[in-house]
Amino acid sequence: MNQLDTNLAIEIAHLYKSFHANNKEIKVLKDINIKIPHGKVFGLLGPNGAGKTTALRIIAGILEPDKGEVFINGCNIKKNKADIQRKIGYLSTGTQSYPIFTGRENIKLFGSMYNISKEVINQRIKELNNVLAFDDILDKKCQEMSTGQKQKINIARTLIHDPEFIIFDEPSNGLDILTSKKLMDIIKEKKEQGKSIFYSTHILSEIELIADEIAIIYKGEILICADKTTLIQQTNTSNLSEAFLAIIEEHASKNEDPS
Ligand SMILES: Nc1ncnc2c1ncn2[C@@H]1O[C@H](COP(=O)(O)OP(=O)(O)OP(=O)(O)O)[C@@H](O)[C@H]1O
Ligand SMILES: [Mg+2]
């Protein structure tokens, strides 16, 4: 199965992943299925250790699943990895820029890896600066930056090739409220441009603002996948935070060890 529905930006089918540590098998992803149409923001919500980062690493082609398939724009990532990865902008929680280079040098370096002309890179840096307001740090070495300043550079370098598919793992890590708000503006703008965004976080307020559809992942399983209104209605709650807790608590109580 190499070719699927090209109407979908991202499709994940029957994804399984386990890790082995201390002679024990940890089942981290258990039959994950997700369909994201083009031009939508998909929010993955889940508590610590739920499997979000593992899922995103597999979708970005960084990690192999034990079982299951990932299709980007209908193409199996296994078969067309290099081509597909050029269309992806993946920001992981471990993304780091070269410490001895300045912010601008880092962004330009990543831009040049995608064969983008200097003029276009400079124009994109200007546009990103209009939103992220990083004028003051662009020519500072990354090793001299604060956590949030580095994250601004990481976001910029993830977007420098204007990717069609954006995969963001907790991108607001270290950002102040003002910059987090600007990040939300960037996501909305990218969506308006027709880009498809996979956004993982445990910050409900961000998901609430931007996501068209929300999946709740808990202990490696997707418990529910729906828009915000449906999640609230189905759980008979009054906001996303209550709905999230209700879904997790219900699942935990059903799966409680009776002993
Ligand atoms: N390389 C690894 N080796 C062993 N176990 C791992 C490895 N990577 C992740 N895990 C385990 O897989 C589980 C899911 O981790 P993952 O990083 O995907 O969670 P997460 O939902 O992103 O959590 P967080 O919100 O804390 O970032 C955790 O129990 C973690 O300890
Ligand atoms: Mg994570």
mmCIF file of C-alpha atoms and ligand atoms in Angstrom:
data_model
loop_
_atom_site.group_PDB
_atom_site.id
_atom_site.type_symbol
_atom_site.label_atom_id
_atom_site.label_comp_id
_atom_site.label_asym_id
_atom_site.label_seq_id
_atom_site.Cartn_x
_atom_site.Cartn_y
_atom_site.Cartn_z
ATOM 1 C CA MET A 1 0.000 0.000 0.000
ATOM 2 C CA ASN A 2 2.105 2.935 -1.291
ATOM 3 C CA GLN A 3 -0.540 5.317 -2.541
ATOM 4 C CA LEU A 4 -3.595 6.490 -0.636
ATOM 5 C CA ASP A 5 -6.059 9.355 -0.746
ATOM 6 C CA THR A 6 -4.363 12.521 -2.081
ATOM 7 C CA ASN A 7 -7.286 14.532 -0.742
ATOM 8 C CA LEU A 8 -5.709 13.978 2.654
ATOM 9 C CA ALA A 9 -2.636 15.927 3.711
ATOM 10 C CA ILE A 10 -1.591 13.400 6.338
ATOM 11 C CA GLU A 11 -2.896 9.906 6.945
ATOM 12 C CA ILE A 12 -1.672 7.585 9.646
ATOM 13 C CA ALA A 13 -2.873 3.999 9.522
ATOM 14 C CA HIS A 14 -2.568 1.427 12.307
ATOM 15 C CA LEU A 15 0.609 2.790 13.826
ATOM 16 C CA TYR A 16 2.294 0.767 16.569
ATOM 17 C CA LYS A 17 5.545 1.494 18.396
ATOM 18 C CA SER A 18 7.230 -0.112 21.392
ATOM 19 C CA PHE A 19 10.471 0.683 23.144
ATOM 20 C CA HIS A 20 12.577 -1.729 25.131
ATOM 21 C CA ALA A 21 14.141 -0.535 28.338
ATOM 22 C CA ASN A 22 15.460 -2.542 31.304
ATOM 23 C CA ASN A 23 14.371 -5.824 29.719
ATOM 24 C CA LYS A 24 10.826 -4.540 29.544
ATOM 25 C CA GLU A 25 8.710 -3.698 26.532
ATOM 26 C CA ILE A 26 6.893 -0.361 26.705
ATOM 27 C CA LYS A 27 4.015 -0.159 24.252
ATOM 28 C CA VAL A 28 4.053 3.533 23.400
ATOM 29 C CA LEU A 29 1.685 3.697 20.411
ATOM 30 C CA LYS A 30 -1.189 1.263 20.013
ATOM 31 C CA ASP A 31 -3.037 1.347 16.731
ATOM 32 C CA ILE A 32 -2.986 5.087 16.017
ATOM 33 C CA ASN A 33 -5.203 6.178 13.112
ATOM 34 C CA ILE A 34 -5.461 9.815 12.022
ATOM 35 C CA LYS A 35 -6.722 11.532 8.878
ATOM 36 C CA ILE A 36 -5.958 15.213 8.270
ATOM 37 C CA PRO A 37 -7.429 16.996 5.233
ATOM 38 C CA HIS A 38 -5.398 19.674 3.427
ATOM 39 C CA GLY A 39 -5.491 23.160 4.891
ATOM 40 C CA LYS A 40 -6.514 22.123 8.405
ATOM 41 C CA VAL A 41 -4.963 22.373 11.836
ATOM 42 C CA PHE A 42 -4.978 19.081 13.711
ATOM 43 C CA GLY A 43 -4.363 19.265 17.440
ATOM 44 C CA LEU A 44 -2.911 16.341 19.372
ATOM 45 C CA LEU A 45 -3.536 16.708 23.075
ATOM 46 C CA GLY A 46 -2.251 14.401 25.739
ATOM 47 C CA PRO A 47 -0.603 14.255 29.144
ATOM 48 C CA ASN A 48 3.133 13.694 29.670
ATOM 49 C CA GLY A 49 4.311 10.365 28.317
ATOM 50 C CA ALA A 50 1.146 9.781 26.275
ATOM 51 C CA GLY A 51 3.118 9.162 23.064
ATOM 52 C CA LYS A 52 2.805 12.532 21.286
ATOM 53 C CA THR A 53 6.488 13.065 20.516
ATOM 54 C CA THR A 54 6.894 9.442 19.430
ATOM 55 C CA ALA A 55 3.955 9.779 17.028
ATOM 56 C CA LEU A 56 5.288 13.034 15.579
ATOM 57 C CA ARG A 57 8.787 11.625 15.106
ATOM 58 C CA ILE A 58 7.304 8.765 13.106
ATOM 59 C CA ILE A 59 5.137 11.110 11.021
ATOM 60 C CA ALA A 60 8.164 13.282 10.238
ATOM 61 C CA GLY A 61 10.087 10.194 9.123
ATOM 62 C CA ILE A 62 12.664 10.410 11.914
ATOM 63 C CA LEU A 63 11.616 7.184 13.646
ATOM 64 C CA GLU A 64 10.415 3.885 12.166
ATOM 65 C CA PRO A 65 7.164 2.444 13.480
ATOM 66 C CA ASP A 66 6.985 -1.264 14.385
ATOM 67 C CA LYS A 67 3.841 -1.518 12.315
ATOM 68 C CA GLY A 68 1.620 0.830 10.357
ATOM 69 C CA GLU A 69 1.943 3.402 7.621
ATOM 70 C CA VAL A 70 2.307 7.160 7.255
ATOM 71 C CA PHE A 71 1.080 8.846 4.091
ATOM 72 C CA ILE A 72 1.847 12.468 3.301
ATOM 73 C CA ASN A 73 -0.221 13.818 0.444
ATOM 74 C CA GLY A 74 -1.118 10.231 -0.424
ATOM 75 C CA CYS A 75 2.496 9.022 -0.621
ATOM 76 C CA ASN A 76 3.982 6.478 1.722
ATOM 77 C CA ILE A 77 6.787 8.210 3.634
ATOM 78 C CA LYS A 78 8.811 4.975 3.618
ATOM 79 C CA LYS A 79 9.011 4.969 -0.165
ATOM 80 C CA ASN A 80 9.590 8.682 -0.791
ATOM 81 C CA LYS A 81 11.247 9.865 2.397
ATOM 82 C CA ALA A 82 13.705 12.468 1.080
ATOM 83 C CA ASP A 83 11.165 14.094 -1.271
ATOM 84 C CA ILE A 84 8.439 14.154 1.363
ATOM 85 C CA GLN A 85 10.720 15.483 4.086
ATOM 86 C CA ARG A 86 11.543 18.513 1.917
ATOM 87 C CA LYS A 87 7.882 19.489 2.119
ATOM 88 C CA ILE A 88 7.735 19.087 5.885
ATOM 89 C CA GLY A 89 8.658 21.634 8.521
ATOM 90 C CA TYR A 90 9.227 19.629 11.707
ATOM 91 C CA LEU A 91 9.909 21.326 15.004
ATOM 92 C CA SER A 92 10.712 18.776 17.678
ATOM 93 C CA THR A 93 11.144 19.364 21.379
ATOM 94 C CA GLY A 94 14.831 18.608 20.809
ATOM 95 C CA THR A 95 15.327 20.994 17.861
ATOM 96 C CA GLN A 96 18.506 22.979 18.389
ATOM 97 C CA SER A 97 20.357 25.530 16.342
ATOM 98 C CA TYR A 98 24.140 25.615 16.022
ATOM 99 C CA PRO A 99 25.287 27.432 19.176
ATOM 100 C CA ILE A 100 28.300 29.222 17.671
ATOM 101 C CA PHE A 101 26.307 30.612 14.735
ATOM 102 C CA THR A 102 24.034 33.617 14.975
ATOM 103 C CA GLY A 103 20.282 33.302 14.574
ATOM 104 C CA ARG A 104 20.460 34.703 11.057
ATOM 105 C CA GLU A 105 23.320 32.334 10.099
ATOM 106 C CA ASN A 106 21.346 29.365 11.408
ATOM 107 C CA ILE A 107 18.199 30.313 9.512
ATOM 108 C CA LYS A 108 20.191 30.954 6.321
ATOM 109 C CA LEU A 109 22.012 27.642 6.674
ATOM 110 C CA PHE A 110 18.733 25.727 6.861
ATOM 111 C CA GLY A 111 17.323 27.765 3.994
ATOM 112 C CA SER A 112 20.345 26.937 1.834
ATOM 113 C CA MET A 113 19.825 23.205 2.513
ATOM 114 C CA TYR A 114 16.550 23.569 0.612
ATOM 115 C CA ASN A 115 18.279 25.384 -2.278
ATOM 116 C CA ILE A 116 16.377 28.588 -1.645
ATOM 117 C CA SER A 117 17.959 31.717 -3.109
ATOM 118 C CA LYS A 118 19.546 34.300 -0.788
ATOM 119 C CA GLU A 119 16.945 36.880 -1.842
ATOM 120 C CA VAL A 120 14.044 34.601 -0.928
ATOM 121 C CA ILE A 121 15.693 33.634 2.378
ATOM 122 C CA ASN A 122 16.195 37.310 3.259
ATOM 123 C CA GLN A 123 12.608 38.110 2.307
ATOM 124 C CA ARG A 124 11.293 35.220 4.463
ATOM 125 C CA ILE A 125 13.447 36.284 7.424
ATOM 126 C CA LYS A 126 11.920 39.755 7.052
ATOM 127 C CA GLU A 127 8.385 38.325 6.981
ATOM 128 C CA LEU A 128 9.034 36.064 9.982
ATOM 129 C CA ASN A 129 10.558 39.011 11.822
ATOM 130 C CA ASN A 130 7.375 41.000 11.213
ATOM 131 C CA VAL A 131 5.525 38.440 13.324
ATOM 132 C CA LEU A 132 8.125 37.012 15.714
ATOM 133 C CA ALA A 133 9.886 40.357 16.308
ATOM 134 C CA PHE A 134 13.385 38.865 16.567
ATOM 135 C CA ASP A 135 15.299 41.794 15.087
ATOM 136 C CA ASP A 136 17.261 42.231 18.319
ATOM 137 C CA ILE A 137 18.525 38.637 18.434
ATOM 138 C CA LEU A 138 19.056 37.769 14.765
ATOM 139 C CA ASP A 139 22.746 38.663 14.885
ATOM 140 C CA LYS A 140 23.414 37.225 18.313
ATOM 141 C CA LYS A 141 25.093 33.805 18.672
ATOM 142 C CA CYS A 142 22.575 31.138 19.646
ATOM 143 C CA GLN A 143 24.714 30.120 22.638
ATOM 144 C CA GLU A 144 24.175 33.628 24.024
ATOM 145 C CA MET A 145 20.381 33.500 23.692
ATOM 146 C CA SER A 146 17.694 32.797 26.283
ATOM 147 C CA THR A 147 15.481 29.705 25.914
ATOM 148 C CA GLY A 148 12.632 31.643 24.337
ATOM 149 C CA GLN A 149 14.957 33.545 22.003
ATOM 150 C CA LYS A 150 16.431 30.232 20.771
ATOM 151 C CA GLN A 151 12.931 28.884 20.238
ATOM 152 C CA LYS A 152 12.057 31.875 18.021
ATOM 153 C CA ILE A 153 15.071 30.993 15.843
ATOM 154 C CA ASN A 154 14.046 27.317 15.826
ATOM 155 C CA ILE A 155 10.548 28.234 14.660
ATOM 156 C CA ALA A 156 11.939 30.496 11.943
ATOM 157 C CA ARG A 157 14.323 27.871 10.648
ATOM 158 C CA THR A 158 11.551 25.245 10.612
ATOM 159 C CA LEU A 159 9.456 27.529 8.400
ATOM 160 C CA ILE A 160 12.172 29.005 6.178
ATOM 161 C CA HIS A 161 11.403 26.654 3.239
ATOM 162 C CA ASP A 162 7.690 27.520 3.460
ATOM 163 C CA PRO A 163 6.720 23.868 4.090
ATOM 164 C CA GLU A 164 3.406 22.483 2.914
ATOM 165 C CA PHE A 165 3.134 20.263 5.997
ATOM 166 C CA ILE A 166 3.973 21.696 9.396
ATOM 167 C CA ILE A 167 4.594 19.345 12.306
ATOM 168 C CA PHE A 168 5.009 21.204 15.560
ATOM 169 C CA ASP A 169 5.812 19.485 18.848
ATOM 170 C CA GLU A 170 5.179 21.879 21.727
ATOM 171 C CA PRO A 171 6.416 24.884 19.742
ATOM 172 C CA SER A 172 5.506 27.386 22.450
ATOM 173 C CA ASN A 173 8.038 25.826 24.858
ATOM 174 C CA GLY A 174 9.885 28.699 26.490
ATOM 175 C CA LEU A 175 7.902 31.425 24.717
ATOM 176 C CA ASP A 176 6.293 34.292 26.630
ATOM 177 C CA ILE A 177 2.559 35.013 26.297
ATOM 178 C CA LEU A 178 3.067 37.673 23.657
ATOM 179 C CA THR A 179 5.244 35.450 21.467
ATOM 180 C CA SER A 180 2.912 32.452 21.968
ATOM 181 C CA LYS A 181 0.077 34.632 20.674
ATOM 182 C CA LYS A 182 2.215 35.524 17.641
ATOM 183 C CA LEU A 183 2.884 31.842 17.073
ATOM 184 C CA MET A 184 -0.874 31.264 16.984
ATOM 185 C CA ASP A 185 -1.106 34.056 14.373
ATOM 186 C CA ILE A 186 1.551 32.303 12.274
ATOM 187 C CA ILE A 187 -0.375 29.013 12.422
ATOM 188 C CA LYS A 188 -3.610 30.762 11.395
ATOM 189 C CA GLU A 189 -1.831 32.490 8.519
ATOM 190 C CA LYS A 190 -0.261 29.227 7.332
ATOM 191 C CA LYS A 191 -3.674 27.600 7.411
ATOM 192 C CA GLU A 192 -5.128 30.450 5.329
ATOM 193 C CA GLN A 193 -2.360 29.785 2.809
ATOM 194 C CA GLY A 194 -3.589 26.175 2.557
ATOM 195 C CA LYS A 195 -0.839 24.526 4.611
ATOM 196 C CA SER A 196 -1.643 21.517 6.771
ATOM 197 C CA ILE A 197 -0.590 21.638 10.395
ATOM 198 C CA PHE A 198 -0.117 18.872 12.967
ATOM 199 C CA TYR A 199 0.179 20.567 16.347
ATOM 200 C CA SER A 200 0.989 18.636 19.492
ATOM 201 C CA THR A 201 0.842 20.092 22.973
ATOM 202 C CA HIS A 202 -0.622 19.730 26.425
ATOM 203 C CA ILE A 203 -1.610 23.411 26.454
ATOM 204 C CA LEU A 204 -5.356 23.389 25.920
ATOM 205 C CA SER A 205 -5.713 27.113 25.300
ATOM 206 C CA GLU A 206 -3.510 26.872 22.192
ATOM 207 C CA ILE A 207 -5.412 23.928 20.742
ATOM 208 C CA GLU A 208 -8.671 25.721 21.477
ATOM 209 C CA LEU A 209 -7.572 28.720 19.438
ATOM 210 C CA ILE A 210 -6.268 26.996 16.349
ATOM 211 C CA ALA A 211 -7.354 23.370 15.960
ATOM 212 C CA ASP A 212 -10.095 22.308 13.543
ATOM 213 C CA GLU A 213 -9.996 18.837 14.966
ATOM 214 C CA ILE A 214 -8.598 17.553 18.234
ATOM 215 C CA ALA A 215 -7.395 14.068 19.134
ATOM 216 C CA ILE A 216 -6.831 13.105 22.737
ATOM 217 C CA ILE A 217 -4.035 10.602 23.200
ATOM 218 C CA TYR A 218 -3.598 8.735 26.460
ATOM 219 C CA LYS A 219 -1.148 5.913 27.140
ATOM 220 C CA GLY A 220 -0.560 5.431 23.434
ATOM 221 C CA GLU A 221 -4.201 5.300 22.388
ATOM 222 C CA ILE A 222 -6.366 7.904 20.708
ATOM 223 C CA LEU A 223 -9.417 8.077 22.958
ATOM 224 C CA ILE A 224 -11.431 10.458 20.808
ATOM 225 C CA CYS A 225 -11.009 12.610 17.719
ATOM 226 C CA ALA A 226 -13.505 15.401 17.060
ATOM 227 C CA ASP A 227 -13.924 19.165 16.870
ATOM 228 C CA LYS A 228 -14.017 21.151 20.094
ATOM 229 C CA THR A 229 -17.810 21.583 20.174
ATOM 230 C CA THR A 230 -18.389 17.852 19.731
ATOM 231 C CA LEU A 231 -15.880 17.018 22.468
ATOM 232 C CA ILE A 232 -17.688 19.315 24.888
ATOM 233 C CA GLN A 233 -21.157 18.092 23.889
ATOM 234 C CA GLN A 234 -20.236 14.418 24.048
ATOM 235 C CA THR A 235 -18.828 14.783 27.533
ATOM 236 C CA ASN A 236 -21.622 17.016 28.772
ATOM 237 C CA THR A 237 -19.091 19.555 29.974
ATOM 238 C CA SER A 238 -18.756 23.295 29.456
ATOM 239 C CA ASN A 239 -15.214 23.736 28.160
ATOM 240 C CA LEU A 240 -12.301 21.884 26.572
ATOM 241 C CA SER A 241 -10.423 21.528 29.834
ATOM 242 C CA GLU A 242 -13.376 19.769 31.521
ATOM 243 C CA ALA A 243 -13.984 17.659 28.416
ATOM 244 C CA PHE A 244 -10.316 16.578 28.339
ATOM 245 C CA LEU A 245 -10.374 15.530 31.995
ATOM 246 C CA ALA A 246 -13.745 13.753 31.627
ATOM 247 C CA ILE A 247 -12.484 11.701 28.670
ATOM 248 C CA ILE A 248 -9.272 10.701 30.424
ATOM 249 C CA GLU A 249 -11.014 9.909 33.725
ATOM 250 C CA GLU A 250 -13.673 7.827 32.014
ATOM 251 C CA HIS A 251 -11.067 5.824 30.160
ATOM 252 C CA ALA A 252 -8.933 5.368 33.290
ATOM 253 C CA SER A 253 -11.919 4.181 35.358
ATOM 254 C CA LYS A 254 -12.934 1.638 32.692
ATOM 255 C CA ASN A 255 -9.414 0.262 32.556
ATOM 256 C CA GLU A 256 -8.710 0.250 36.290
ATOM 257 C CA ASP A 257 -6.975 -2.781 37.670
ATOM 258 C CA PRO A 258 -9.739 -4.503 39.721
ATOM 259 C CA SER A 259 -7.230 -6.042 42.186
HETATM 260 N N1 LIG B 1 13.868 6.195 23.091
HETATM 261 C C1 LIG B 1 13.057 5.746 24.042
HETATM 262 N N2 LIG B 1 13.356 4.645 24.760
HETATM 263 C C2 LIG B 1 12.539 4.165 25.711
HETATM 264 N N3 LIG B 1 11.354 4.729 26.027
HETATM 265 C C3 LIG B 1 11.001 5.840 25.354
HETATM 266 C C4 LIG B 1 11.828 6.406 24.324
HETATM 267 N N4 LIG B 1 11.197 7.511 23.828
HETATM 268 C C5 LIG B 1 10.048 7.620 24.511
HETATM 269 N N5 LIG B 1 9.931 6.630 25.423
HETATM 270 C C6 LIG B 1 8.792 6.403 26.317
HETATM 271 O O1 LIG B 1 7.628 6.464 25.512
HETATM 272 C C7 LIG B 1 6.569 7.061 26.237
HETATM 273 C C8 LIG B 1 5.986 8.211 25.406
HETATM 274 O O2 LIG B 1 6.961 9.227 25.284
HETATM 275 P P1 LIG B 1 6.699 10.522 24.400
HETATM 276 O O3 LIG B 1 7.938 11.331 24.452
HETATM 277 O O4 LIG B 1 6.206 10.100 23.075
HETATM 278 O O5 LIG B 1 5.517 11.207 25.220
HETATM 279 P P2 LIG B 1 4.866 12.667 25.082
HETATM 280 O O6 LIG B 1 3.398 12.471 24.974
HETATM 281 O O7 LIG B 1 5.538 13.419 24.025
HETATM 282 O O8 LIG B 1 5.160 13.284 26.518
HETATM 283 P P3 LIG B 1 5.514 14.824 26.930
HETATM 284 O O9 LIG B 1 4.218 15.562 27.009
HETATM 285 O O10 LIG B 1 6.131 14.656 28.288
HETATM 286 O O11 LIG B 1 6.454 15.377 25.933
HETATM 287 C C9 LIG B 1 7.134 7.480 27.584
HETATM 288 O O12 LIG B 1 6.785 6.512 28.534
HETATM 289 C C10 LIG B 1 8.628 7.497 27.341
HETATM 290 O O13 LIG B 1 9.321 7.178 28.512
HETATM 291 MG MG MG B 2 6.685 15.138 23.988
#
